[in-house]
Coordinates of C-alpha atoms in Angstrom, one line a residue:
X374 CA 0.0 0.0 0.0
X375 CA 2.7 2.6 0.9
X376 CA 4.8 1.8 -2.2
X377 CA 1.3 2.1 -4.4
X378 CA 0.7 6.0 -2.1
X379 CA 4.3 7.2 -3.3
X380 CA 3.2 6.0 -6.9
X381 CA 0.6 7.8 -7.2
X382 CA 1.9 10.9 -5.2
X383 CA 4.9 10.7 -7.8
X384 CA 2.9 10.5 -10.8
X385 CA 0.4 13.2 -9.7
X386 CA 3.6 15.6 -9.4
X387 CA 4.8 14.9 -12.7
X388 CA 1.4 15.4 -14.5
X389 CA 1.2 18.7 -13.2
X390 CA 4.8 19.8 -13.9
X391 CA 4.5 18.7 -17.0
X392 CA 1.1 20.7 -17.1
X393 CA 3.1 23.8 -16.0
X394 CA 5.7 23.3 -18.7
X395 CA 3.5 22.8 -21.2
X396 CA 1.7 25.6 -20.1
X397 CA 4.6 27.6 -20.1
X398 CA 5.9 26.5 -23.7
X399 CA 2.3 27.4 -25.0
X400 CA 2.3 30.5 -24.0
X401 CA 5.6 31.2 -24.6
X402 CA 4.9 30.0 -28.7
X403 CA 2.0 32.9 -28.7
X404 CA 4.3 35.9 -29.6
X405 CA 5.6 36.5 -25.8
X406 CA 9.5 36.2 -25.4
X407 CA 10.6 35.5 -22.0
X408 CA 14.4 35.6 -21.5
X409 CA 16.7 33.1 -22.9
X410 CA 19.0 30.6 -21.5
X411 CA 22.6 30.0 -22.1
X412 CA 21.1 27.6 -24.7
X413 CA 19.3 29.8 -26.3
X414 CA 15.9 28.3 -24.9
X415 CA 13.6 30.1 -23.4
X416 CA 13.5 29.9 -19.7
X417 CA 11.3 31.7 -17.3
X418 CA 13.1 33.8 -14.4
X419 CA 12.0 32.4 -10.7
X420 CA 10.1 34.9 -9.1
X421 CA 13.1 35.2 -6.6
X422 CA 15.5 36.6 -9.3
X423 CA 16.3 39.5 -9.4
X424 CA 17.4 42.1 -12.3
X425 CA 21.8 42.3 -11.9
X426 CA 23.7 45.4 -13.2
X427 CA 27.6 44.7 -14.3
X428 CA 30.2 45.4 -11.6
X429 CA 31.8 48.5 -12.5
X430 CA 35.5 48.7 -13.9
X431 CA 36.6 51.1 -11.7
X432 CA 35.6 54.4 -9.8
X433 CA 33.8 57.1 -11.5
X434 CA 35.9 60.1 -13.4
X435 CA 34.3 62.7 -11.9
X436 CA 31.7 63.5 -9.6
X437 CA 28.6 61.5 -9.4
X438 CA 26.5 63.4 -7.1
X439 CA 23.7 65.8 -9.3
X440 CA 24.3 69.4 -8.2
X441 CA 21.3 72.3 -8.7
X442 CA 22.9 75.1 -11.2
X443 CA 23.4 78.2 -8.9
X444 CA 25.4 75.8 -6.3
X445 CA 29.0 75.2 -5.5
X446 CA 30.1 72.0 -2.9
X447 CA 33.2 72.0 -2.0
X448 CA 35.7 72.7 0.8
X449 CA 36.8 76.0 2.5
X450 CA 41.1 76.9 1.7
X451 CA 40.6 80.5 3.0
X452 CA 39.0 82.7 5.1
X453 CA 38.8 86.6 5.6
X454 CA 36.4 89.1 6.0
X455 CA 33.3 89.2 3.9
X456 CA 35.2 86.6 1.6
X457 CA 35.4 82.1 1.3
X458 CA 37.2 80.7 -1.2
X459 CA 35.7 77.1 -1.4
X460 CA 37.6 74.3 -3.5
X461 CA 35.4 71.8 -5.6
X462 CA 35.9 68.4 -6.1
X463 CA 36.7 68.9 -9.7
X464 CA 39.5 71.3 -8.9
X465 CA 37.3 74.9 -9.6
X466 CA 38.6 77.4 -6.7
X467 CA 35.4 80.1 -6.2
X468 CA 35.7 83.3 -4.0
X469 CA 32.4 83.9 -2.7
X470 CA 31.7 87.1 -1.3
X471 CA 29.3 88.4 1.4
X472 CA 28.4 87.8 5.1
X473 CA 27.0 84.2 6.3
X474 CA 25.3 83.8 9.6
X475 CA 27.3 81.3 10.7
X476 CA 31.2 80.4 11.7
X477 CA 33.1 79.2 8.7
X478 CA 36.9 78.0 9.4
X479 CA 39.3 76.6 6.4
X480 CA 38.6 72.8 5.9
X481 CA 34.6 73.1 6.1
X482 CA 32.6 71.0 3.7
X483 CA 30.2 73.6 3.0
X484 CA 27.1 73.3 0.4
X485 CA 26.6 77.3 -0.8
X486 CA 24.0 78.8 -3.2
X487 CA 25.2 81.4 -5.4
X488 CA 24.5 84.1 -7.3
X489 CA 27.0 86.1 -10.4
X490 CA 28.8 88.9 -8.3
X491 CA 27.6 92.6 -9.5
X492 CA 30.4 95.0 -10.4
X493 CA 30.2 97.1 -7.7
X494 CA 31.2 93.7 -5.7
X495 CA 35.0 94.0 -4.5
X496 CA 36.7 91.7 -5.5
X497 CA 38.8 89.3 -3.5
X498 CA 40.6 85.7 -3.1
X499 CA 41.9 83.7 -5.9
X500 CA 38.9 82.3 -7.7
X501 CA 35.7 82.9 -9.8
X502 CA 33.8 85.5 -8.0
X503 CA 30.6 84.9 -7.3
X504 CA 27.8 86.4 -4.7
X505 CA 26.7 84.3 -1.5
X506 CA 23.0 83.8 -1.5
X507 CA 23.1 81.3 1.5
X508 CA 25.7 78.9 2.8
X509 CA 25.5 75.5 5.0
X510 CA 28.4 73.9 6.5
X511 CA 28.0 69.5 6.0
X512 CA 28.8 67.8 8.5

């Protein structure tokens, strides 16, 4: 009797395998394409698979963050009165001018939005001038 159960159990699991794959093929004949195997068959992805990218060759060129026009990221390299010259990651040295509401020492990260310097701005520092609209030090 238990020899006849695990017959039976077996054959029942095969039928309805092969009911799935032939389910499968049918629809797959019916102008769907599913992705292909290494084969070149077509062979349905498990529902637990899950999309891969390829592993990068190396670390991007340049920076990969988005930045909003009218910003500059970078770090302060010097200080004075009324005037921060702030290094970007790309190299770009900016002198922005005007008062912030906050101390600002060489070596912040800071995240400033800008504006183009009028003439009658002074100019100072080493960089592209440019006006201070607001400025946040990133810690």
């Amino acid at each position: 009797m238990r020899v006849s159960l695990r017959i039976a159990v077996a054959v029942l699991a095969t039928g309805s395998l092969a009911a799935t794959v032939t389910g499968c093929a049918a629809g797959q004949g019916s102008g769907s394409s599913g992705p292909t195997g290494p084969s070149g068959s077509s062979t349905p992805m498990s529902s637990s698979e899950l999309p891969t990218t390829p592993r990068p060759t190396g670390p991007p060129s340049g920076p990969s963050d988005a930045k909003a026009a009218g910003t500059v990221a970078g770090r302060v390299s010097a200080t004075s009165d009324g005037c921060h010259d702030v290094v970007t990651d790309d190299g770009t040295t900016w002198s922005l001018i005007g008062p912030v509401d906050q101390e600002v020492a060489v070596g912040d990260s800071v995240l400033v939005k800008i504006e183009t310097a009028s003439p009658g701005d002074a100019s100072c520092g080493t960089g592209t001038p440019a006006r201070i609209v607001s400025l946040q030090i990133v810690r």
